[in-house]
Coordinates of N, CA and C in Angstrom, one line a residue:
M297 N -14.3 18.7 -57.0 CA -13.4 18.1 -55.9 C -12.3 17.3 -56.5
S298 N -12.7 16.4 -57.5 CA -11.7 15.5 -58.1 C -10.6 16.3 -58.8
G299 N -11.0 17.5 -59.4 CA -10.1 18.3 -60.1 C -9.1 19.0 -59.1
L300 N -9.6 19.4 -58.0 CA -8.8 20.0 -56.9 C -7.7 19.0 -56.5
L301 N -8.1 17.8 -56.3 CA -7.2 16.8 -55.7 C -6.1 16.3 -56.7
K302 N -6.3 16.7 -58.0 CA -5.3 16.3 -59.0 C -4.1 17.2 -58.9
S303 N -4.2 18.4 -58.4 CA -3.0 19.3 -58.3 C -2.3 19.1 -57.0
S304 N -1.0 19.4 -56.9 CA -0.2 19.2 -55.7 C -0.7 20.2 -54.6
I305 N -1.0 21.4 -55.0 CA -1.5 22.4 -54.0 C -2.9 22.0 -53.5
G306 N -3.7 21.5 -54.4 CA -5.0 21.0 -54.0 C -5.0 19.9 -53.0
R307 N -4.1 18.9 -53.3 CA -4.0 17.8 -52.3 C -3.5 18.2 -51.0
K308 N -2.5 19.2 -51.0 CA -2.0 19.6 -49.7 C -3.0 20.4 -48.9
Y309 N -3.8 21.2 -49.7 CA -4.9 22.0 -49.0 C -6.0 21.1 -48.4
A310 N -6.3 20.0 -49.2 CA -7.3 19.1 -48.7 C -6.8 18.3 -47.5
M311 N -5.5 18.0 -47.5 CA -4.8 17.3 -46.4 C -4.9 18.2 -45.2
A312 N -4.6 19.4 -45.3 CA -4.6 20.4 -44.2 C -6.0 20.5 -43.6
L313 N -7.0 20.6 -44.4 CA -8.4 20.8 -43.9 C -8.8 19.5 -43.2
S314 N -8.4 18.3 -43.7 CA -8.8 17.1 -43.0 C -8.0 17.0 -41.7
A315 N -6.8 17.5 -41.6 CA -6.0 17.5 -40.4 C -6.6 18.4 -39.4
F316 N -7.1 19.6 -39.8 CA -7.8 20.5 -38.8 C -9.0 19.9 -38.2
F317 N -9.8 19.2 -39.1 CA -11.0 18.5 -38.7 C -10.7 17.5 -37.6
L318 N -9.7 16.6 -37.9 CA -9.3 15.6 -37.0 C -8.7 16.1 -35.7
M319 N -8.0 17.2 -35.8 CA -7.4 17.8 -34.5 C -8.5 18.4 -33.7
F320 N -9.6 18.9 -34.3 CA -10.7 19.5 -33.5 C -11.4 18.3 -32.8
F321 N -11.6 17.2 -33.5 CA -12.2 16.0 -32.9 C -11.3 15.5 -31.8
L322 N -10.0 15.5 -32.0 CA -9.1 14.9 -31.0 C -9.2 15.8 -29.7
L323 N -9.3 17.1 -29.9 CA -9.4 18.0 -28.7 C -10.8 17.7 -28.0
Q324 N -11.8 17.6 -28.7 CA -13.1 17.3 -28.2 C -13.1 16.0 -27.4
H325 N -12.4 15.0 -28.0 CA -12.3 13.6 -27.4 C -11.5 13.7 -26.1
F326 N -10.5 14.6 -26.1 CA -9.7 14.7 -24.9 C -10.5 15.4 -23.8
V327 N -11.3 16.4 -24.1 CA -12.1 17.1 -23.1 C -13.0 16.2 -22.4
I328 N -13.7 15.3 -23.2 CA -14.6 14.3 -22.6 C -13.8 13.3 -21.8
N329 N -12.7 12.8 -22.3 CA -12.0 11.8 -21.6 C -11.4 12.3 -20.3
V330 N -11.0 13.5 -20.2 CA -10.3 14.0 -19.0 C -11.3 14.1 -17.9
T331 N -12.6 14.1 -18.2 CA -13.6 14.1 -17.1 C -13.7 12.7 -16.4
S332 N -13.1 11.7 -17.0 CA -13.1 10.3 -16.5 C -12.2 10.3 -15.2
I333 N -11.3 11.2 -15.0 CA -10.4 11.2 -13.8 C -10.9 12.3 -12.8
F334 N -12.1 12.9 -13.1 CA -12.6 13.8 -12.1 C -13.0 13.0 -10.8
P335 N -12.9 13.7 -9.7 CA -13.3 13.0 -8.4 C -14.8 13.0 -8.1
D336 N -15.6 12.5 -9.1 CA -17.0 12.5 -9.0 C -17.6 11.2 -9.3
N337 N -16.8 10.1 -9.2 CA -17.2 8.7 -9.5 C -17.7 8.6 -10.9
G338 N -17.3 9.4 -11.8 CA -17.6 9.2 -13.2 C -19.0 9.8 -13.6
E339 N -19.5 10.7 -12.8 CA -20.8 11.3 -13.1 C -20.8 12.1 -14.4
V340 N -19.9 13.0 -14.5 CA -19.8 13.8 -15.7 C -19.4 13.0 -16.9
F341 N -18.4 12.2 -16.7 CA -18.0 11.3 -17.8 C -19.1 10.4 -18.4
N342 N -19.8 9.8 -17.5 CA -20.9 8.9 -17.9 C -22.0 9.7 -18.6
Q343 N -22.3 10.9 -18.1 CA -23.3 11.7 -18.8 C -22.9 12.1 -20.2
L344 N -21.6 12.6 -20.3 CA -21.1 12.9 -21.7 C -21.1 11.7 -22.6
S345 N -20.6 10.6 -22.1 CA -20.5 9.4 -22.9 C -21.9 8.9 -23.3
Y346 N -22.8 9.0 -22.5 CA -24.2 8.6 -22.8 C -24.7 9.5 -23.9
F347 N -24.5 10.8 -23.8 CA -25.0 11.7 -24.9 C -24.3 11.4 -26.2
M348 N -23.0 11.2 -26.2 CA -22.3 11.0 -27.4 C -22.6 9.6 -28.0
G349 N -23.0 8.7 -27.2 CA -23.3 7.3 -27.6 C -24.7 7.1 -28.0
T350 N -25.6 8.1 -27.7 CA -27.0 7.9 -28.1 C -27.6 9.0 -28.9
N351 N -27.0 10.1 -29.0 CA -27.5 11.2 -29.7 C -27.5 10.9 -31.2
P352 N -28.7 11.0 -31.9 CA -28.7 10.6 -33.3 C -27.8 11.4 -34.2
L353 N -27.7 12.7 -34.0 CA -26.8 13.5 -34.8 C -25.4 13.0 -34.7
V354 N -24.9 12.7 -33.5 CA -23.6 12.2 -33.3 C -23.4 10.9 -33.9
Q355 N -24.3 10.0 -33.7 CA -24.2 8.6 -34.2 C -24.3 8.4 -35.7
Y356 N -25.3 9.1 -36.3 CA -25.6 8.8 -37.7 C -25.1 9.9 -38.7
V357 N -24.6 11.0 -38.1 CA -24.1 12.1 -39.0 C -22.6 12.3 -38.7
L358 N -22.3 12.8 -37.5 CA -20.9 13.1 -37.2 C -20.0 11.9 -37.1
Q359 N -20.4 10.8 -36.7 CA -19.6 9.6 -36.6 C -19.2 9.1 -38.0
P360 N -20.1 9.0 -38.9 CA -19.7 8.6 -40.3 C -18.8 9.7 -40.9
V361 N -19.0 10.9 -40.7 CA -18.2 12.0 -41.2 C -16.7 11.8 -40.6
L362 N -16.7 11.5 -39.3 CA -15.4 11.4 -38.7 C -14.6 10.2 -39.3
L363 N -15.3 9.1 -39.5 CA -14.7 7.9 -40.1 C -14.2 8.2 -41.5
F364 N -15.0 8.9 -42.2 CA -14.6 9.3 -43.6 C -13.3 10.2 -43.5
G365 N -13.3 11.2 -42.5 CA -12.2 12.1 -42.4 C -10.9 11.4 -42.0
V366 N -11.0 10.3 -41.2 CA -9.8 9.5 -40.8 C -9.3 8.8 -42.0
I367 N -10.2 8.2 -42.8 CA -9.7 7.4 -44.0 C -9.2 8.3 -45.0
F368 N -9.9 9.5 -45.3 CA -9.4 10.4 -46.3 C -8.0 11.0 -45.9
H369 N -7.8 11.3 -44.6 CA -6.6 11.9 -44.2 C -5.4 11.0 -44.4
F370 N -5.6 9.7 -44.0 CA -4.5 8.8 -44.1 C -4.2 8.4 -45.6
V371 N -5.3 8.2 -46.4 CA -5.1 7.9 -47.8 C -4.4 9.0 -48.5
M372 N -4.8 10.3 -48.2 CA -4.2 11.4 -48.8 C -2.8 11.6 -48.4
G373 N -2.5 11.2 -47.1 CA -1.1 11.2 -46.6 C -0.2 10.3 -47.4
F374 N -0.7 9.1 -47.6 CA 0.1 8.1 -48.4 C 0.3 8.6 -49.8
I375 N -0.7 9.2 -50.4 CA -0.6 9.6 -51.8 C 0.5 10.7 -51.9
L376 N 0.4 11.7 -50.9 CA 1.4 12.8 -50.9 C 2.8 12.3 -50.6
E377 N 2.9 11.3 -49.8 CA 4.2 10.7 -49.5 C 4.8 10.0 -50.8
L378 N 4.0 9.3 -51.5 CA 4.5 8.7 -52.8 C 4.8 9.8 -53.8
K379 N 4.0 10.8 -53.9 CA 4.3 11.9 -54.8 C 5.6 12.6 -54.5
N380 N 5.8 12.8 -53.2 CA 7.0 13.6 -52.7 C 8.3 12.8 -52.7
K381 N 8.1 11.4 -52.7 CA 9.3 10.6 -52.6 C 10.2 10.8 -53.8
K382 N 9.6 10.9 -55.0 CA 10.4 11.1 -56.2 C 11.1 12.4 -56.2
A383 N 10.5 13.5 -55.7 CA 11.1 14.8 -55.6 C 12.3 14.8 -54.6
R384 N 12.1 14.0 -53.5 CA 13.1 13.9 -52.5 C 14.4 13.3 -53.0
K385 N 14.3 12.3 -53.9 CA 15.5 11.7 -54.4 C 16.4 12.7 -55.1
V386 N 15.7 13.6 -55.9 CA 16.5 14.6 -56.5 C 17.1 15.6 -55.5
T387 N 16.3 16.0 -54.5 CA 16.8 16.9 -53.5 C 17.9 16.4 -52.7
Y388 N 17.8 15.1 -52.3 CA 18.8 14.5 -51.5 C 20.1 14.3 -52.2
A389 N 20.0 14.2 -53.6 CA 21.2 14.0 -54.4 C 22.0 15.3 -54.4
K390 N 21.3 16.5 -54.2 CA 22.0 17.8 -54.2 C 22.3 18.3 -52.8
N391 N 21.5 17.9 -51.8 CA 21.6 18.5 -50.5 C 21.6 17.4 -49.5
N392 N 22.0 17.7 -48.3 CA 21.9 16.8 -47.1 C 20.4 16.9 -46.6
G393 N 19.6 15.9 -46.8 CA 18.2 15.9 -46.5 C 18.0 16.1 -45.0
G394 N 18.9 15.5 -44.2 CA 18.7 15.6 -42.7 C 19.0 17.0 -42.2
A395 N 19.9 17.7 -43.0 CA 20.2 19.1 -42.6 C 19.2 20.1 -42.9
N396 N 18.3 19.7 -43.9 CA 17.3 20.7 -44.3 C 15.9 20.4 -43.9
S397 N 15.7 19.4 -43.1 CA 14.4 19.0 -42.6 C 14.5 18.3 -41.2
T398 N 13.4 18.3 -40.5 CA 13.4 17.7 -39.2 C 13.1 16.2 -39.3
W399 N 13.4 15.5 -38.2 CA 13.1 14.1 -38.2 C 11.7 13.8 -38.3
M400 N 10.8 14.7 -37.7 CA 9.4 14.5 -37.8 C 8.9 14.6 -39.2
S401 N 9.4 15.6 -39.9 CA 8.9 15.8 -41.3 C 9.3 14.7 -42.2
R402 N 10.5 14.1 -42.0 CA 11.0 13.0 -42.8 C 10.3 11.7 -42.5
N403 N 9.7 11.6 -41.4 CA 9.1 10.3 -41.0 C 7.6 10.4 -40.7
M404 N 7.0 11.3 -41.3 CA 5.5 11.5 -41.1 C 4.8 10.2 -41.5
I405 N 5.2 9.5 -42.5 CA 4.5 8.3 -43.0 C 4.6 7.2 -41.9
Y406 N 5.7 7.1 -41.2 CA 5.9 6.1 -40.2 C 5.1 6.4 -39.0
S407 N 5.1 7.6 -38.5 CA 4.3 8.0 -37.4 C 2.9 7.9 -37.7
G408 N 2.5 8.2 -39.0 CA 1.1 8.0 -39.4 C 0.6 6.6 -39.4
I409 N 1.5 5.7 -39.8 CA 1.2 4.2 -39.8 C 1.0 3.8 -38.4
A410 N 1.9 4.2 -37.5 CA 1.8 3.8 -36.1 C 0.5 4.3 -35.5
I411 N 0.1 5.5 -35.8 CA -1.2 6.1 -35.3 C -2.4 5.3 -35.8
L412 N -2.3 5.0 -37.1 CA -3.4 4.2 -37.8 C -3.6 2.9 -37.1
A413 N -2.4 2.2 -36.8 CA -2.5 0.9 -36.2 C -3.1 1.0 -34.8
F414 N -2.7 2.1 -34.1 CA -3.3 2.3 -32.7 C -4.8 2.6 -32.8
M415 N -5.2 3.3 -33.8 CA -6.6 3.6 -33.9 C -7.4 2.3 -34.1
V416 N -6.9 1.3 -34.8 CA -7.6 0.0 -35.0 C -7.6 -0.6 -33.6
F417 N -6.5 -0.6 -32.9 CA -6.4 -1.1 -31.5 C -7.4 -0.5 -30.6
H418 N -7.5 0.9 -30.7 CA -8.4 1.7 -29.8 C -9.9 1.4 -30.1
F419 N -10.2 1.3 -31.4 CA -11.6 1.0 -31.8 C -12.0 -0.3 -31.3
N420 N -11.1 -1.3 -31.3 CA -11.4 -2.6 -30.8 C -11.6 -2.6 -29.3
D421 N -11.0 -1.7 -28.6 CA -11.1 -1.6 -27.1 C -12.4 -0.9 -26.8
F422 N -12.9 0.1 -27.5 CA -14.0 0.9 -27.1 C -15.2 0.9 -28.1
W423 N -14.9 1.2 -29.3 CA -16.0 1.4 -30.3 C -16.7 0.1 -30.6
V424 N -15.9 -0.9 -30.9 CA -16.5 -2.2 -31.3 C -17.4 -2.8 -30.1
P425 N -16.9 -2.8 -28.9 CA -17.8 -3.3 -27.8 C -19.1 -2.4 -27.6
E426 N -19.0 -1.1 -27.9 CA -20.2 -0.3 -27.8 C -21.2 -0.6 -28.9
I427 N -20.7 -0.8 -30.1 CA -21.5 -1.2 -31.2 C -22.2 -2.5 -31.0
V428 N -21.5 -3.5 -30.5 CA -22.0 -4.8 -30.1 C -23.1 -4.7 -29.1
D429 N -22.8 -3.9 -28.0 CA -23.7 -3.8 -26.9 C -25.0 -3.1 -27.3
K430 N -24.9 -2.1 -28.2 CA -26.1 -1.3 -28.5 C -26.9 -2.0 -29.7
F431 N -26.2 -2.4 -30.7 CA -27.0 -2.8 -31.9 C -27.1 -4.3 -32.1
I432 N -26.2 -5.1 -31.6 CA -26.3 -6.5 -31.7 C -27.0 -7.1 -30.5
E433 N -26.5 -6.8 -29.3 CA -27.2 -7.3 -28.1 C -28.4 -6.6 -27.8
G434 N -28.5 -5.3 -28.3 CA -29.7 -4.5 -28.0 C -29.9 -4.1 -26.6
N435 N -28.8 -3.8 -25.9 CA -28.9 -3.4 -24.5 C -29.2 -1.9 -24.4
S436 N -30.0 -1.5 -23.4 CA -30.2 -0.1 -23.2 C -29.0 0.6 -22.6
Q437 N -28.8 1.8 -23.1 CA -27.6 2.5 -22.6 C -27.9 3.4 -21.4
E438 N -29.2 3.4 -21.0 CA -29.6 4.2 -19.9 C -29.0 3.8 -18.6
G439 N -28.3 4.7 -17.9 CA -27.6 4.3 -16.6 C -26.4 3.5 -16.8
K440 N -25.8 3.4 -18.0 CA -24.6 2.6 -18.2 C -23.4 3.2 -17.5
D441 N -22.6 2.4 -16.9 CA -21.4 2.9 -16.3 C -20.2 2.8 -17.3
Y442 N -20.1 3.8 -18.1 CA -19.0 3.9 -19.1 C -17.6 3.9 -18.4
L443 N -17.6 4.6 -17.3 CA -16.3 4.7 -16.6 C -15.7 3.4 -16.2
H444 N -16.6 2.4 -15.8 CA -16.1 1.1 -15.3 C -15.4 0.4 -16.5
H445 N -15.9 0.5 -17.7 CA -15.2 -0.1 -18.8 C -13.8 0.5 -19.1
V446 N -13.7 1.8 -19.0 CA -12.5 2.5 -19.1 C -11.5 2.1 -18.1
Q447 N -11.9 2.0 -16.8 CA -11.0 1.6 -15.8 C -10.5 0.1 -16.0
E448 N -11.4 -0.7 -16.5 CA -11.0 -2.1 -16.7 C -10.0 -2.2 -17.8
M449 N -10.2 -1.4 -18.9 CA -9.2 -1.4 -20.0 C -7.8 -1.0 -19.5
F450 N -7.7 -0.1 -18.7 CA -6.4 0.5 -18.3 C -5.8 -0.2 -17.0
Q451 N -6.3 -1.4 -16.7 CA -5.7 -2.2 -15.7 C -4.6 -3.1 -16.3
N452 N -4.6 -3.3 -17.6 CA -3.6 -4.1 -18.3 C -2.4 -3.2 -18.6
P453 N -1.2 -3.5 -18.0 CA 0.0 -2.7 -18.2 C 0.4 -2.7 -19.6
I454 N 0.2 -3.8 -20.4 CA 0.6 -3.8 -21.8 C -0.2 -2.9 -22.6
R455 N -1.5 -2.8 -22.3 CA -2.4 -1.9 -23.0 C -2.0 -0.4 -22.7
V456 N -1.7 -0.2 -21.4 CA -1.3 1.2 -21.0 C 0.0 1.6 -21.8
A457 N 1.0 0.6 -21.9 CA 2.2 0.9 -22.6 C 2.0 1.2 -24.0
V458 N 1.0 0.5 -24.6 CA 0.7 0.7 -26.0 C 0.1 2.1 -26.2
Y459 N -0.7 2.5 -25.3 CA -1.3 3.8 -25.4 C -0.3 4.9 -25.2
V460 N 0.6 4.7 -24.3 CA 1.7 5.7 -24.0 C 2.6 5.9 -25.3
I461 N 3.0 4.8 -25.8 CA 3.8 4.8 -27.0 C 3.1 5.4 -28.2
A462 N 1.8 5.1 -28.4 CA 1.0 5.6 -29.5 C 0.9 7.1 -29.4
F463 N 0.7 7.6 -28.2 CA 0.6 9.1 -28.0 C 1.9 9.8 -28.1
V464 N 3.0 9.1 -27.9 CA 4.3 9.7 -28.2 C 4.4 9.9 -29.7
F465 N 4.0 8.9 -30.4 CA 4.1 9.0 -31.9 C 3.1 10.1 -32.4
L466 N 2.0 10.2 -31.7 CA 1.0 11.2 -32.1 C 1.6 12.6 -31.9
A467 N 2.3 12.8 -30.8 CA 2.9 14.1 -30.5 C 4.0 14.4 -31.6
L468 N 4.8 13.4 -32.0 CA 5.8 13.6 -33.0 C 5.1 14.0 -34.3
H469 N 4.0 13.3 -34.6 CA 3.3 13.5 -35.9 C 2.7 15.0 -35.9
L470 N 2.1 15.4 -34.8 CA 1.5 16.7 -34.7 C 2.5 17.8 -34.7
L471 N 3.7 17.6 -34.1 CA 4.7 18.6 -34.0 C 5.0 19.2 -35.4
H472 N 5.0 18.3 -36.4 CA 5.3 18.8 -37.8 C 3.9 19.0 -38.5
G473 N 3.0 18.1 -38.3 CA 1.8 18.2 -39.1 C 0.9 19.4 -38.8
F474 N 0.8 19.8 -37.6 CA -0.1 20.9 -37.3 C 0.4 22.2 -37.9
N475 N 1.7 22.5 -37.7 CA 2.3 23.7 -38.3 C 2.3 23.6 -39.8
S476 N 2.5 22.4 -40.3 CA 2.5 22.3 -41.8 C 1.1 22.5 -42.4
A477 N 0.1 22.2 -41.6 CA -1.3 22.4 -42.1 C -1.6 23.9 -42.2
F478 N -1.1 24.7 -41.2 CA -1.2 26.1 -41.3 C -0.5 26.7 -42.5
Q479 N 0.6 26.2 -42.8 CA 1.4 26.7 -44.0 C 0.6 26.3 -45.3
S480 N 0.0 25.1 -45.3 CA -0.6 24.7 -46.5 C -1.9 25.5 -46.9
V481 N -2.5 26.1 -45.8 CA -3.7 27.0 -46.1 C -3.2 28.5 -46.2
G482 N -1.9 28.7 -46.2 CA -1.4 30.1 -46.5 C -1.3 30.9 -45.2
A483 N -1.2 30.3 -44.1 CA -1.1 31.1 -42.8 C 0.3 31.5 -42.6
N484 N 1.0 32.1 -43.6 CA 2.3 32.7 -43.4 C 2.3 34.2 -43.4
N485 N 2.0 34.7 -42.2 CA 1.9 36.1 -42.1 C 2.4 36.6 -40.7
K486 N 2.0 37.7 -40.3 CA 2.5 38.2 -39.0 C 2.1 37.4 -37.8
Y487 N 1.1 36.5 -38.0 CA 0.7 35.6 -36.9 C 1.4 34.2 -36.9
T488 N 2.4 34.1 -37.8 CA 3.0 32.8 -38.0 C 3.7 32.3 -36.7
K489 N 4.4 33.2 -35.9 CA 5.0 32.8 -34.7 C 4.0 32.3 -33.7
G490 N 2.9 33.0 -33.6 CA 1.9 32.7 -32.6 C 1.2 31.4 -33.0
L491 N 1.0 31.1 -34.3 CA 0.4 29.9 -34.7 C 1.3 28.7 -34.5
K492 N 2.6 28.9 -34.7 CA 3.6 27.9 -34.4 C 3.6 27.5 -32.9
L493 N 3.6 28.5 -32.1 CA 3.6 28.3 -30.6 C 2.3 27.5 -30.2
F494 N 1.2 27.9 -30.8 CA -0.1 27.3 -30.5 C 0.0 25.8 -30.9
S495 N 0.5 25.6 -32.1 CA 0.6 24.2 -32.7 C 1.5 23.3 -31.8
Q496 N 2.6 23.9 -31.3 CA 3.5 23.2 -30.4 C 2.8 22.8 -29.1
I497 N 2.1 23.8 -28.5 CA 1.4 23.5 -27.3 C 0.4 22.4 -27.4
Y498 N -0.4 22.5 -28.5 CA -1.4 21.5 -28.8 C -0.7 20.1 -29.0
A499 N 0.3 20.1 -29.9 CA 1.0 18.9 -30.3 C 1.6 18.1 -29.1
I500 N 2.0 18.8 -28.1 CA 2.6 18.2 -26.9 C 1.6 18.0 -25.8
G501 N 0.7 19.1 -25.6 CA -0.2 19.1 -24.5 C -1.3 18.0 -24.6
V502 N -1.9 17.9 -25.7 CA -3.0 16.9 -25.9 C -2.5 15.5 -25.7
P503 N -1.5 15.0 -26.4 CA -1.0 13.7 -26.2 C -0.6 13.4 -24.8
V504 N 0.1 14.4 -24.2 CA 0.6 14.2 -22.8 C -0.7 14.1 -21.9
G505 N -1.7 14.8 -22.2 CA -2.9 14.7 -21.4 C -3.6 13.4 -21.5
F506 N -3.6 12.8 -22.7 CA -4.1 11.4 -22.9 C -3.3 10.4 -22.1
I507 N -2.0 10.6 -22.1 CA -1.1 9.7 -21.4 C -1.3 9.8 -19.9
I508 N -1.5 11.0 -19.4 CA -1.8 11.2 -18.0 C -3.1 10.5 -17.6
I509 N -4.1 10.6 -18.4 CA -5.4 9.9 -18.2 C -5.2 8.4 -18.0
A510 N -4.5 7.8 -19.0 CA -4.2 6.4 -18.9 C -3.5 6.0 -17.7
L511 N -2.5 6.7 -17.3 CA -1.7 6.4 -16.1 C -2.4 6.6 -14.8
V512 N -3.3 7.6 -14.8 CA -4.1 7.8 -13.6 C -5.0 6.6 -13.3
H513 N -5.7 6.2 -14.4 CA -6.6 5.0 -14.3 C -5.8 3.8 -13.9
F514 N -4.6 3.6 -14.4 CA -3.8 2.4 -14.1 C -3.3 2.4 -12.7
F515 N -2.9 3.5 -12.2 CA -2.3 3.6 -10.8 C -3.4 3.7 -9.7
N516 N -4.5 4.3 -10.1 CA -5.6 4.5 -9.1 C -6.6 3.4 -8.9
H517 N -6.6 2.4 -9.7 CA -7.6 1.4 -9.6 C -6.9 0.0 -9.8

């Protein structure tokens, strides 16, 4: 593994795989969260949240893997940015960098930092209170109204604004990152146009979906 990460191609491949893993988790997270705006008083959302918050496989296997994936992806992103920065200096001296790349590709490091900062903010809103409630205070999760906590969080207009801005940055990050991940694993073939379209739909649709969820909770309660 360490040998693979020493090469430029290996690092890009590992970065792409971690990106796919995180995008799969993001989609799963969205599917669960969208149930919080179902007209069923939170029945489905509470059931799914209870399962995710108490299932041993999720809590003690998948959750640590997810945290490792997040850390790995961002650390690898910073390493690649530093490695590529030297090459860019030479390229920009010969060409107009803005004419040969998109704004998203040139600013992935900044959108990544914004997303990382938001994740800390988001964990403090939801993950930390859950850990305190379960493991420090020792409260039973049976019958817990997870929806109520979500609704409370999104009553603060500043918090909602932070979420909206963060998901705009996420969309910008994904618009380049998702398609770049496909290229890094060698998906340059007759399916390239279809993969690019799929990546664009995902990159815009999922963040917009999260924004809609936040706004629905803000305006409806």
